[in-house]
XYZ file of C-alpha atoms in Angstrom:
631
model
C -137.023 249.796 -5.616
C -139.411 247.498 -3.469
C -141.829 246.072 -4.638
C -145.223 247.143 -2.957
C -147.341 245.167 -0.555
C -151.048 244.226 -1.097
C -152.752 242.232 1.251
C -156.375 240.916 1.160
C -158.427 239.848 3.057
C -160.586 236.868 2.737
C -161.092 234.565 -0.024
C -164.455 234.438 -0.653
C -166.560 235.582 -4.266
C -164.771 239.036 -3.958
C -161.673 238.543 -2.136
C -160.573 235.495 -4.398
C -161.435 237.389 -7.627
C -159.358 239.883 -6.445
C -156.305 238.166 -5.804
C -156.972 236.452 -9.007
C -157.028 239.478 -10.977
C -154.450 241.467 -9.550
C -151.858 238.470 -9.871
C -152.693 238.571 -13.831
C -152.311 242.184 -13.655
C -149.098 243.116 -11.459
C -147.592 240.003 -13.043
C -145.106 239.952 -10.279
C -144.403 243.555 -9.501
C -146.269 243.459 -6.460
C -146.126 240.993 -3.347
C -149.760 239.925 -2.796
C -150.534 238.285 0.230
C -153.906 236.454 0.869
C -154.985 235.983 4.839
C -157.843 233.814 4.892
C -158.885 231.017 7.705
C -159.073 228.180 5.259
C -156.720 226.772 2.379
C -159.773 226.845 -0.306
C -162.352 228.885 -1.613
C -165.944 227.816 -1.172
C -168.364 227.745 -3.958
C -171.535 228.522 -1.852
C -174.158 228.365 -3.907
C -173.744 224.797 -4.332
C -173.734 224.086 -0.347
C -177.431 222.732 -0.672
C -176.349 220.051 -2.654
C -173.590 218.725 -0.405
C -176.189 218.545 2.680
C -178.345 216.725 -0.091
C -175.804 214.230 -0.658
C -175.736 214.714 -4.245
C -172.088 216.370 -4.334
C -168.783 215.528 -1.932
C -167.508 218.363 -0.158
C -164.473 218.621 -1.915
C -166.083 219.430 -5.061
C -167.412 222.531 -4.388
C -163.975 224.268 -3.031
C -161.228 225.441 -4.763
C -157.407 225.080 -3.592
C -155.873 228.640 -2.842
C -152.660 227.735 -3.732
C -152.867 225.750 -6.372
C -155.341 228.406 -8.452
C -153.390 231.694 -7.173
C -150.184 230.450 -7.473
C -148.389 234.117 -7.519
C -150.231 235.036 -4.466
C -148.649 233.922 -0.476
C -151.037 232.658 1.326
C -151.199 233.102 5.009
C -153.970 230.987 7.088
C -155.312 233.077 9.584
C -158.115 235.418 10.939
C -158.224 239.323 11.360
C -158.330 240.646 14.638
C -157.232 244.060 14.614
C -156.243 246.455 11.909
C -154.044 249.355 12.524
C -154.711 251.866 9.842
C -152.291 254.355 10.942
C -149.314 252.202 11.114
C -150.104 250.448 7.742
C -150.364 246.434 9.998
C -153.128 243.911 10.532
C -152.885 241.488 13.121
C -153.921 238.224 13.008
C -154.643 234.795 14.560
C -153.640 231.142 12.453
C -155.198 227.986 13.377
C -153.543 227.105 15.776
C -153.325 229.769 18.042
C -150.285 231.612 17.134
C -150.447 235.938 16.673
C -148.968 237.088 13.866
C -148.714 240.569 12.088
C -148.635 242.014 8.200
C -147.973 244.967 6.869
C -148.758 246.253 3.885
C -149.772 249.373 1.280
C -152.701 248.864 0.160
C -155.202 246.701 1.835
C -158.377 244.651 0.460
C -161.597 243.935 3.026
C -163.304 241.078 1.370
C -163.761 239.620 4.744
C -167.449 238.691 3.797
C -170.500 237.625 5.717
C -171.706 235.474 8.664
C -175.059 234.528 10.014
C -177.375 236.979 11.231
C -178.671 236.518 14.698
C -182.720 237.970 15.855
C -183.345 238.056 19.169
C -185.999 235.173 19.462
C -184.973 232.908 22.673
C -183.696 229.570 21.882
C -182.522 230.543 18.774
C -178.780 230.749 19.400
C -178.924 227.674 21.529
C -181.103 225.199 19.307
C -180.690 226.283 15.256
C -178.021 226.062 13.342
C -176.459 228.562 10.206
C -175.790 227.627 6.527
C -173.222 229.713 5.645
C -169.884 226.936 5.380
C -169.404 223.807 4.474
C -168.489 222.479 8.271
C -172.342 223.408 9.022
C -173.582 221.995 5.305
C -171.576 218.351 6.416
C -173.195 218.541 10.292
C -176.525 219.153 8.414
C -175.985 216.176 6.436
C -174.978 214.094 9.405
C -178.497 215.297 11.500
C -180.818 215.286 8.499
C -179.671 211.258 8.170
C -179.531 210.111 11.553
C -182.759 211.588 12.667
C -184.721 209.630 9.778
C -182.973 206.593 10.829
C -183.757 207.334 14.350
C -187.202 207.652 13.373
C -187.259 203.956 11.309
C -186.287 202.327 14.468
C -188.513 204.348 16.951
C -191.774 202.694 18.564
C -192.975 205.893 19.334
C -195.153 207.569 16.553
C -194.577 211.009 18.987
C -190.690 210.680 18.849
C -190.896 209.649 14.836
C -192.706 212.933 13.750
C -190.802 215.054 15.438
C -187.533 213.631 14.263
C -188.880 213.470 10.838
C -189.702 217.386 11.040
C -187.711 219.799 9.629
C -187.758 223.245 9.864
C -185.817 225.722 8.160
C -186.510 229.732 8.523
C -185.778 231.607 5.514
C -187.329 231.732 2.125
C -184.736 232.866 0.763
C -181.850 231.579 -1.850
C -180.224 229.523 0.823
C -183.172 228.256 2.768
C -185.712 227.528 -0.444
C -183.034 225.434 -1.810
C -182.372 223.852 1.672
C -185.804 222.956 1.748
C -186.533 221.627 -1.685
C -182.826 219.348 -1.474
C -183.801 218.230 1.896
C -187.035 217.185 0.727
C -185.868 215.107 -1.344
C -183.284 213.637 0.471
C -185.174 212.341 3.008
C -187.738 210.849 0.988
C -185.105 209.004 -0.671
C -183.370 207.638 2.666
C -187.554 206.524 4.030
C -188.053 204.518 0.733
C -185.064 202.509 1.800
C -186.089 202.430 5.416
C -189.875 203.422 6.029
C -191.222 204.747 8.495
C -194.313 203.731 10.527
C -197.263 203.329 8.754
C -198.766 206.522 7.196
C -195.935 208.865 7.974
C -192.936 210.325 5.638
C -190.272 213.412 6.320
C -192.407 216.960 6.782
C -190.056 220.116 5.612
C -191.317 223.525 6.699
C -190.209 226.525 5.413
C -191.123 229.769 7.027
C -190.272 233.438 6.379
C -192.141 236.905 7.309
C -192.164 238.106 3.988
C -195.363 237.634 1.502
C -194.164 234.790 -1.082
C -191.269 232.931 -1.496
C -188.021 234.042 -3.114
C -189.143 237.968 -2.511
C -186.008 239.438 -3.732
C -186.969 237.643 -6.844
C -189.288 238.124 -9.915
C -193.004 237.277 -8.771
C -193.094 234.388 -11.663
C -190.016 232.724 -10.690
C -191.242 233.603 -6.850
C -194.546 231.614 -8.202
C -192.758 228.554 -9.941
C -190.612 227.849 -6.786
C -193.571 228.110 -4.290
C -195.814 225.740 -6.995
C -192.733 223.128 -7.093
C -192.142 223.093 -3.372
C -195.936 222.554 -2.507
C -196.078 220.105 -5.053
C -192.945 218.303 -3.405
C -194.860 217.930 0.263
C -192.924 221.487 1.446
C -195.134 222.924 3.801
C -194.174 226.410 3.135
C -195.926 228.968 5.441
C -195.358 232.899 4.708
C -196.144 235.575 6.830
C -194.917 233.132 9.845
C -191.761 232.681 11.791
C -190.268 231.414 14.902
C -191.632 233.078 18.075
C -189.247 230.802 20.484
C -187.109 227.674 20.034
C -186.736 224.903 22.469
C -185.274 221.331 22.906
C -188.551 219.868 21.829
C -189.505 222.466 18.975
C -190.056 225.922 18.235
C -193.391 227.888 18.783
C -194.420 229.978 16.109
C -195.774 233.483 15.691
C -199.251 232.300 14.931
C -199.059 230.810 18.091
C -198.601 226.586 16.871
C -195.875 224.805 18.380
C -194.409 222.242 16.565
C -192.338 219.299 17.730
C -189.408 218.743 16.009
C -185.374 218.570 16.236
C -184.093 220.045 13.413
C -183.964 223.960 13.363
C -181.740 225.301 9.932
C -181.094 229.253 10.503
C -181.372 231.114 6.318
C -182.695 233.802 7.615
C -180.027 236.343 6.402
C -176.335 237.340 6.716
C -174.800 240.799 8.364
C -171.167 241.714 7.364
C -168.448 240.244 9.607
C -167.908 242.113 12.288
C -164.211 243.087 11.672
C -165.061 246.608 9.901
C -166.934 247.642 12.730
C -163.638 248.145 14.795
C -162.179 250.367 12.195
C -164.207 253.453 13.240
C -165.104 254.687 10.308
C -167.986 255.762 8.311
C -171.014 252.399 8.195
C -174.160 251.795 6.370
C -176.180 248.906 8.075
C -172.857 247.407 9.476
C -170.995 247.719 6.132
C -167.884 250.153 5.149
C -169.139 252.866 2.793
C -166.973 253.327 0.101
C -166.982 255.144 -3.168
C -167.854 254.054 -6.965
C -164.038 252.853 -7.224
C -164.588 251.054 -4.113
C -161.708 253.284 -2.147
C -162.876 254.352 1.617
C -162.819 257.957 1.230
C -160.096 259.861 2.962
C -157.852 256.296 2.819
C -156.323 256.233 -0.177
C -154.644 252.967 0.823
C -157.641 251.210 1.884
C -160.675 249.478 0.090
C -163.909 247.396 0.513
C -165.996 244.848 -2.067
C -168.302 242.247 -1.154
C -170.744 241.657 2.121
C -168.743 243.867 3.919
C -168.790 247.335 1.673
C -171.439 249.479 1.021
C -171.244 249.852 -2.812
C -173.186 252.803 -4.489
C -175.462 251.426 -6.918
C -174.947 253.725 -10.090
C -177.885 252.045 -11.807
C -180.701 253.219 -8.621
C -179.069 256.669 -7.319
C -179.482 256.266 -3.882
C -179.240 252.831 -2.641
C -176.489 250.148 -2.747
C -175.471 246.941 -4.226
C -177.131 243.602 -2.469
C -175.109 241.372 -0.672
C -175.060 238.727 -3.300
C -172.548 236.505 -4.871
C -172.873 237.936 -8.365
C -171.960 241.246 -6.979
C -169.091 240.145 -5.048
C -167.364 238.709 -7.819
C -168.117 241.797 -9.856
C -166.780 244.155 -7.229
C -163.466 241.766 -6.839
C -162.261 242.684 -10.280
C -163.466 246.039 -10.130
C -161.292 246.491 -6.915
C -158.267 244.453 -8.482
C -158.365 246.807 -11.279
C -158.288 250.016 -8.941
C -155.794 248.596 -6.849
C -153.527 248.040 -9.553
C -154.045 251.491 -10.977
C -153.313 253.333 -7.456
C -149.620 251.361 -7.345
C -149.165 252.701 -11.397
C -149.597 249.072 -12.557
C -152.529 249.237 -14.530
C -154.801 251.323 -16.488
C -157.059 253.852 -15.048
C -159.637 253.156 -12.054
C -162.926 252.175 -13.517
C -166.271 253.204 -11.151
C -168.589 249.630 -10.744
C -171.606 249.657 -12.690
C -173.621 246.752 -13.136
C -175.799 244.838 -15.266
C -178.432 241.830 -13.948
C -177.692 238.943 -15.846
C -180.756 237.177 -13.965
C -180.836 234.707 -11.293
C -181.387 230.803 -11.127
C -182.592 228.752 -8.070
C -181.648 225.162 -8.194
C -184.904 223.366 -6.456
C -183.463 219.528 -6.803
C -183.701 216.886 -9.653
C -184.852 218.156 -13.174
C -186.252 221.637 -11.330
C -185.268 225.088 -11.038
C -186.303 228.367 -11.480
C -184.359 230.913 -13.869
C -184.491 233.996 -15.621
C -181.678 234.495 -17.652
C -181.176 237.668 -19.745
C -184.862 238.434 -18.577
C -186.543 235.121 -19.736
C -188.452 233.177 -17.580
C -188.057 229.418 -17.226
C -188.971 226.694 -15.133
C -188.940 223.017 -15.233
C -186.336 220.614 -17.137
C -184.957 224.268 -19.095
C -184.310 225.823 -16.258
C -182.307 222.791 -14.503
C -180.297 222.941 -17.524
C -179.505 226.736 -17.489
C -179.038 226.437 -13.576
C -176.256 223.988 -13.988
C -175.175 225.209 -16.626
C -174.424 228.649 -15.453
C -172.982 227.164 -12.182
C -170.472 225.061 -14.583
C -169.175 228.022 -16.266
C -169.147 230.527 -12.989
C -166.536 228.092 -10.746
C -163.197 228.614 -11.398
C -162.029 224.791 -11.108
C -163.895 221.366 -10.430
C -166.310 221.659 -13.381
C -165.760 218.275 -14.729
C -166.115 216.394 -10.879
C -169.097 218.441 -9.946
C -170.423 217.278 -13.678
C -169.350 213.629 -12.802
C -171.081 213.917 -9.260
C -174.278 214.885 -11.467
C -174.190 212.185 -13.509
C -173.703 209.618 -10.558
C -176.662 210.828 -9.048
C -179.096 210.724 -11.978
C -178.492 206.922 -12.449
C -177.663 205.760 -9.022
C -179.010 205.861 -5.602
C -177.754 208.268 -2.975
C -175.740 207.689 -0.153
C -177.000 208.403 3.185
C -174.443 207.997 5.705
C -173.294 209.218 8.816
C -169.708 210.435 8.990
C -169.761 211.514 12.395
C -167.275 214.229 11.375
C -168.888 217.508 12.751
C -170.927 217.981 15.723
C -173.324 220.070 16.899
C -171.219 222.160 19.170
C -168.490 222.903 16.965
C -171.185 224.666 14.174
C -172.628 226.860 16.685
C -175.087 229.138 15.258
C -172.721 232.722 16.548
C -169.914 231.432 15.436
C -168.273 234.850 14.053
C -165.967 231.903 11.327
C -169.249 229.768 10.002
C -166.466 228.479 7.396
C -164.311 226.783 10.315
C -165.643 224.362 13.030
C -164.559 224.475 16.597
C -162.376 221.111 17.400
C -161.642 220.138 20.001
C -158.659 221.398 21.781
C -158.120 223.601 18.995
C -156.974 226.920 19.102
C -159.326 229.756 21.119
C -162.066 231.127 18.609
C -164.121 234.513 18.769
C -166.497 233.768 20.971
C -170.047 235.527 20.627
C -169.754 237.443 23.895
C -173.550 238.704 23.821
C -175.272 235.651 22.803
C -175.563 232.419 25.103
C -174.779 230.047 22.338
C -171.608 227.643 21.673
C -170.887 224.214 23.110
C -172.294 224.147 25.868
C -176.021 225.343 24.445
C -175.968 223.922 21.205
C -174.353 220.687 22.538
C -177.425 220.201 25.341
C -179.324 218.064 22.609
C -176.715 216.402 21.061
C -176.406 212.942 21.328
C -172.207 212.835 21.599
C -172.157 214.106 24.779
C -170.596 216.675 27.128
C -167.580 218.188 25.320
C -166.025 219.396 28.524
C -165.349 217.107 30.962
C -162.448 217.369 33.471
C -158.870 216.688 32.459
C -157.521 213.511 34.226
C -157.341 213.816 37.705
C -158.962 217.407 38.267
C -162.720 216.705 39.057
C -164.307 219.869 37.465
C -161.741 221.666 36.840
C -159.299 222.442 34.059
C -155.687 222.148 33.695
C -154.618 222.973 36.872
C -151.283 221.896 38.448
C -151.182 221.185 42.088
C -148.076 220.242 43.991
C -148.259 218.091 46.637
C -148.812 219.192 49.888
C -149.293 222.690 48.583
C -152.550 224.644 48.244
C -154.054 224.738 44.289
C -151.826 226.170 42.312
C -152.857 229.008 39.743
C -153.985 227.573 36.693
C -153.686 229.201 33.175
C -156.426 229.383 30.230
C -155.617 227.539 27.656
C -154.614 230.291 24.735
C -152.381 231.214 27.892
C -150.510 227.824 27.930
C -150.145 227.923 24.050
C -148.721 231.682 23.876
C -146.165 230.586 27.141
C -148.152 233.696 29.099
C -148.060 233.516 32.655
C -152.068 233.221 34.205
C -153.663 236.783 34.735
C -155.591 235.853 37.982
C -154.759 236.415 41.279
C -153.233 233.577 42.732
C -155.230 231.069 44.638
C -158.146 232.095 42.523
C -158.201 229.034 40.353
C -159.213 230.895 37.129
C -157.012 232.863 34.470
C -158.260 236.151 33.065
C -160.193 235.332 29.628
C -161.446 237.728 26.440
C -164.754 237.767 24.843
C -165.424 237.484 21.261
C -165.345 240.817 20.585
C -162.581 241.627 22.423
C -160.298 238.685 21.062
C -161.448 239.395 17.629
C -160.615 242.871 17.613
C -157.956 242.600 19.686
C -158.950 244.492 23.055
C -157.870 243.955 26.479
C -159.472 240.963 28.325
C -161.941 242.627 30.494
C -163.675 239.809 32.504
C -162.670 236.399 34.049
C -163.245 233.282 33.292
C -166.225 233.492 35.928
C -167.817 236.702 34.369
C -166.431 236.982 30.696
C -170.020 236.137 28.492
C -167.911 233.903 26.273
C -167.401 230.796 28.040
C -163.760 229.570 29.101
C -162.708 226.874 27.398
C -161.759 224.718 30.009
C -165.123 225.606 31.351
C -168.600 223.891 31.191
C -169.999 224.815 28.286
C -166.843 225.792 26.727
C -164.814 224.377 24.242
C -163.053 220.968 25.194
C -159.505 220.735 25.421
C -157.601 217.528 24.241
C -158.591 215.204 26.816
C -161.972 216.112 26.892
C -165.213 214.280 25.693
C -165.191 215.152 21.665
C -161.450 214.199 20.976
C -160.029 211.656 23.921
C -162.404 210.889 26.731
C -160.275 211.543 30.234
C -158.923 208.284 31.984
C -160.522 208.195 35.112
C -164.343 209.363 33.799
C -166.631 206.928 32.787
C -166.056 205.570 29.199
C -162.348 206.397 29.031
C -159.802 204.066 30.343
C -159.138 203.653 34.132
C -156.552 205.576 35.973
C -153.913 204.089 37.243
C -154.606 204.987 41.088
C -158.737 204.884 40.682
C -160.641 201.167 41.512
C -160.769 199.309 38.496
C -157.341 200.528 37.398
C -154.063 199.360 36.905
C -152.943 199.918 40.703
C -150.439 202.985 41.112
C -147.138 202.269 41.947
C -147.012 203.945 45.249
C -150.100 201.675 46.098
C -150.407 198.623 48.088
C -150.218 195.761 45.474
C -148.353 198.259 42.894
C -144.618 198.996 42.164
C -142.964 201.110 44.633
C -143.041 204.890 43.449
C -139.101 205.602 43.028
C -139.302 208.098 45.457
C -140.447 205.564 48.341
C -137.876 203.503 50.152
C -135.454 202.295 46.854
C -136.858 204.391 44.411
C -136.251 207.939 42.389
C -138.119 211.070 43.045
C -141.083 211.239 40.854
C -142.218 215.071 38.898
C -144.425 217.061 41.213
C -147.405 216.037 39.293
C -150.534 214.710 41.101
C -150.730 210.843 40.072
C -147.138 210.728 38.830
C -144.140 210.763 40.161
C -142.860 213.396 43.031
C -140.535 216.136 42.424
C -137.187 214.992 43.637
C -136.715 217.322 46.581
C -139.860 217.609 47.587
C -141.198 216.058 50.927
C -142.849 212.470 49.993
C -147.051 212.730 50.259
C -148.775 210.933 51.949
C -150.558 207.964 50.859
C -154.593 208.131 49.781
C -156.852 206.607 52.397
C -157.557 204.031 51.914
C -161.249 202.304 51.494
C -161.794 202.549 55.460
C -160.981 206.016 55.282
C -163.104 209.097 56.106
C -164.025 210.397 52.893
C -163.409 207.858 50.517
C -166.044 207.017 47.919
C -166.775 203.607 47.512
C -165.283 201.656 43.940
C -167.727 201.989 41.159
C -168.480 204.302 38.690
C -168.866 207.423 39.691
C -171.941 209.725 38.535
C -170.973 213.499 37.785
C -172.451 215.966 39.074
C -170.574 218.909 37.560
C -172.324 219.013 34.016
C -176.402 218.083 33.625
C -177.534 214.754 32.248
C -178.754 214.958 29.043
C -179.093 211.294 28.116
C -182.565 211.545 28.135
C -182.259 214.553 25.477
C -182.294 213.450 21.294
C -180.656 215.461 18.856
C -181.121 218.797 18.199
């Protein structure tokens, strides 16, 4: 007899408990398979401290394969889930499709930023929810301060030395009270101009900070962030967002670079496309965490709509303590459905309290129901976090202990941009590279490279490939008209282009579509998403972000362009082998011609009509933002 299938997906707080459990509990009798975009599992909660500098990235993940070592592991993400048929289609990293069946089938797909719709938002802030955005944060925080040390302009120093972060919540309190202190660490080593240091703002709607929270421990992190130099403003947000700052509801505007989206999370957007029953964009299931009337389907975590047995009537937050609750809940009911466990078990819960880590010796905690603050509470905090990861304790201890007794590092890796973390990014826990695989695109939200990347200081990431001014990979015979090009995921999958021909663009899918995997409906000219090979979109290989194209400025000279190494078909240059004693060359524009085709004709020369004087040449196809700073 086979053995049965379970997959899961995501490996988040519920979605890694659950493989976890169920591998103790099948103990072999069951093939579980994990689909999840990256290799590790991502500690979040201690995400504020890796922007802060105080821990290295690595610490705060936890290898999939070496931790669930009974459970496959397939890199990937979800597009489309055939219930019927019992399959769930996917997408891996680097572009290829794949498909997995299974029996019984875990959502744990979790949570990713959740968008308003203020204007400038999308294009100018950033999320918190993965560690590529927690490492660009890092990156920003640093070099604005040390753009600000060497600035002459006490203007251009303030605003670069303003921070804003929306959201007084877990995330964005901690944000704020880290970031605080990181930059008043970095000034003391360079200072500022005279009179000035870093200004954090934290804003939210709501009445006091921490409002999910008890009012004391709401109280002790609002006294210790004041008492920091937070300027924490409640009952305010962001009205609009722009390249020079955001204006806020009360009407101030303030000038700064630095916008840091907490505001809140929505489930990922994968259930939606399943059809069935929702509560606020999360799958309702029952007590046992089963979608009714699919006995081979269930939900835990961001994305299921848990019945809260303790309050009749409402349903579990979407919190980390309650994902990792529901995981073995679900493990446990999954195994019992196959016959290879006990009985299923409804999830009931108990509040063990909650701790906010506010930097150095302070935090705010009430376990059990008792209220601390100060020096206690650190303890407790880090403490609890110790005991609640399931591997790195004794690095993320060590990492502790470094920073109490010596100074921080404050560094620019240059590792993650501003484009690849954009702030719709449907995968906050993988950042775009560049030519990299297509990603699901937000197709109602004008975000992505080409917006988020209008302030950064690396530059365009889409400039054209070598030899196609403006355009993308497009192959052109000689003496022919322009041939039809193909989009990028198109090349990868060997799929012929899907436009007509002699329309230069192939047919492209939006977010939504790709993610759930729809039918492109739109062009590259009209699909919201932007092409990648587009302006604005993502950049392939030879594009500005991985290797700068030969014959633009800053990359290295073509061979045919002034300033180059002279073609060999050129006066002063070998003879192309097709020419008189030589071979046919490939049919590619600046290489050599196909062998039976008829020989082109020379470029004109610098007398001819038409031909643009040697020099560099300004483009005209993307604006110029060197004026621009850092958003």
């Amino acid at each position: 007899m086979s053995r049965p299938r379970i997959l899961i997906v995501g490996a988040g707080f519920a979605g890694y408990r659950t493989a976890r459990t169920l591998s103790r509990l099948t103990r072999g009798r069951a093939h579980i398979t994990l689909l999840n975009p990256t290799d590790y599992f991502l500690y979040l909660p201690l995400l504020p401290q890796v922007a802060a500098g105080i821990l290295e990235p690595r610490r705060v993940t936890v290898s999939l394969s070496d931790s669930l070592p009974d459970v496959r592991l397939v890199l990937g993400e979800a597009d489309r889930i055939d219930l019927d048929d019992g399959t769930l289609h996917y997408t891996g990293p680097e572009g290829e499709e794949g498909s997995l069946s299974y029996d019984r089938l875990v959502l744990a797909a979790g949570s990713v930023n959740k968008l308003l719709p203020i204007p400038g938002v999308a294009e100018h802030a950033h999320g918190f929810r993965g560690l590529p955005e927690a490492l660009y944060l890092r990156d920003h925080v640093t070099r604005q301060v040390e753009l600000a040390a060497s600035s002459d302009d006490p203007k251009a120093c303030a605003a670069r030395c303003t921070f804003v972060v929306v959201g007084a919540g877990y995330t964005g309190t901690e944000v704020a009270a880290h970031g605080q202190m990181f930059t008043d660490a970095q000034v003391r080593k360079h200072p500022l101009r005279r009179g000035m240091r870093p200004r954090w703002m934290l804003l939210d709607v709501a009445p006091r900070v921490l409002p999910e929270m008890d009012e004391k421990l709401s109280a002790t992190a609002d006294r210790v962030l004041r008492q920091r130099g937070v300027d924490v403003r409640m009952g305010t947000s962001v009205k609009e967002a722009t390249h020079d700052g955001v204006v806020l509801t009360d009407g101030e505007f303030v000038e700064t670079r630095t916008l840091v989206w907490c505001v809140g999370v929505r489930p990922d957007p994968l259930v939606e496309s399943l059809g069935l029953p929702m509560e606020k964009g999360r799958l309702l299931v029952d007590p046992h965490l089963q979608v009714p009337g699919r006995p081979e389907l269930f939900a835990c975590g961001d994305v299921a709509a848990v019945p809260d047995l303790e309050n009749p009537g409402s349903y579990t937050p979407m919190t980390a303590q309650h994902a990792w609750r529901h995981g073995k809940v679900a493990a446990e009911n999954v195994a019992a459905s196959l016959g290879l466990g006990g009985a299923r078990k409804p999830y009931r819960h108990r509040d063990l309290g909650f701790v906010v880590d506010l930097g150095g010796a302070k935090a705010a905690a009430n376990p059990l129901g008792v209220t601390l603050s100060g020096v206690p509470a650190g303890a407790v905090t880090r403490g609890y976090h110790l005991a609640a990861m399931p591997g790195n304790r004794v690095r993320v201890a060590a990492d502790w202990l470094l920073d109490a007794v010596l100074p921080r590092q404050a560094v620019q890796l240059g590792l993650v941009r501003s484009w690849s973390v954009p702030l719709d990014t449907s995968s906050p826990e993988v950042a775009r590279v560049a030519g990299g695989p297509a990603r699901r695109q937000g197709a109602d939200v004008r975000s992505g490279p080409g917006a988020a990347l209008a302030a950064d200081t690396d530059g365009p990431p889409d400039e054209p490939a070598k030899g196609q001014p403006g355009s993308g990979t497009t192959q052109v015979r000689p003496g022919s008209g322009a041939a039809q090009p193909r989009s990028e995921a198109e090349t990868a999958k060997g799929r012929p282009a899907a436009g007509p021909p002699g329309s230069g663009h192939g047919q492209l899918r939006t977010e939504s579509e790709t993610a759930k995997g729809r039918p492109a409906a739109a062009t590259a000219e009209t699909a919201h998403g932007p092409a990648r090979n587009q302006a604005g979109g993502e950049p392939t290989e030879k594009q500005p972000g991985a290797e700068p194209a030969g014959n633009q400025p800053g990359g290295e000279p073509a061979k045919n362009q002034p300033g180059g190494e002279p073609a060999k078909n050129q006066p002063g240059g070998e003879p192309a082998k097709n020419q008189p004693g030589g071979e046919p060359a490939k049919n590619q524009p600046g290489g050599e011609p196909a062998k039976n085709q008829p020989v082109p004709a020379p470029p004109p020369g610098p007398s001819s009509p038409g031909h643009a004087a040697p020099g560099p040449v300004k483009r005209t196809d993307v604006p110029d933002d060197s004026a621009k700073g850092d958003s």
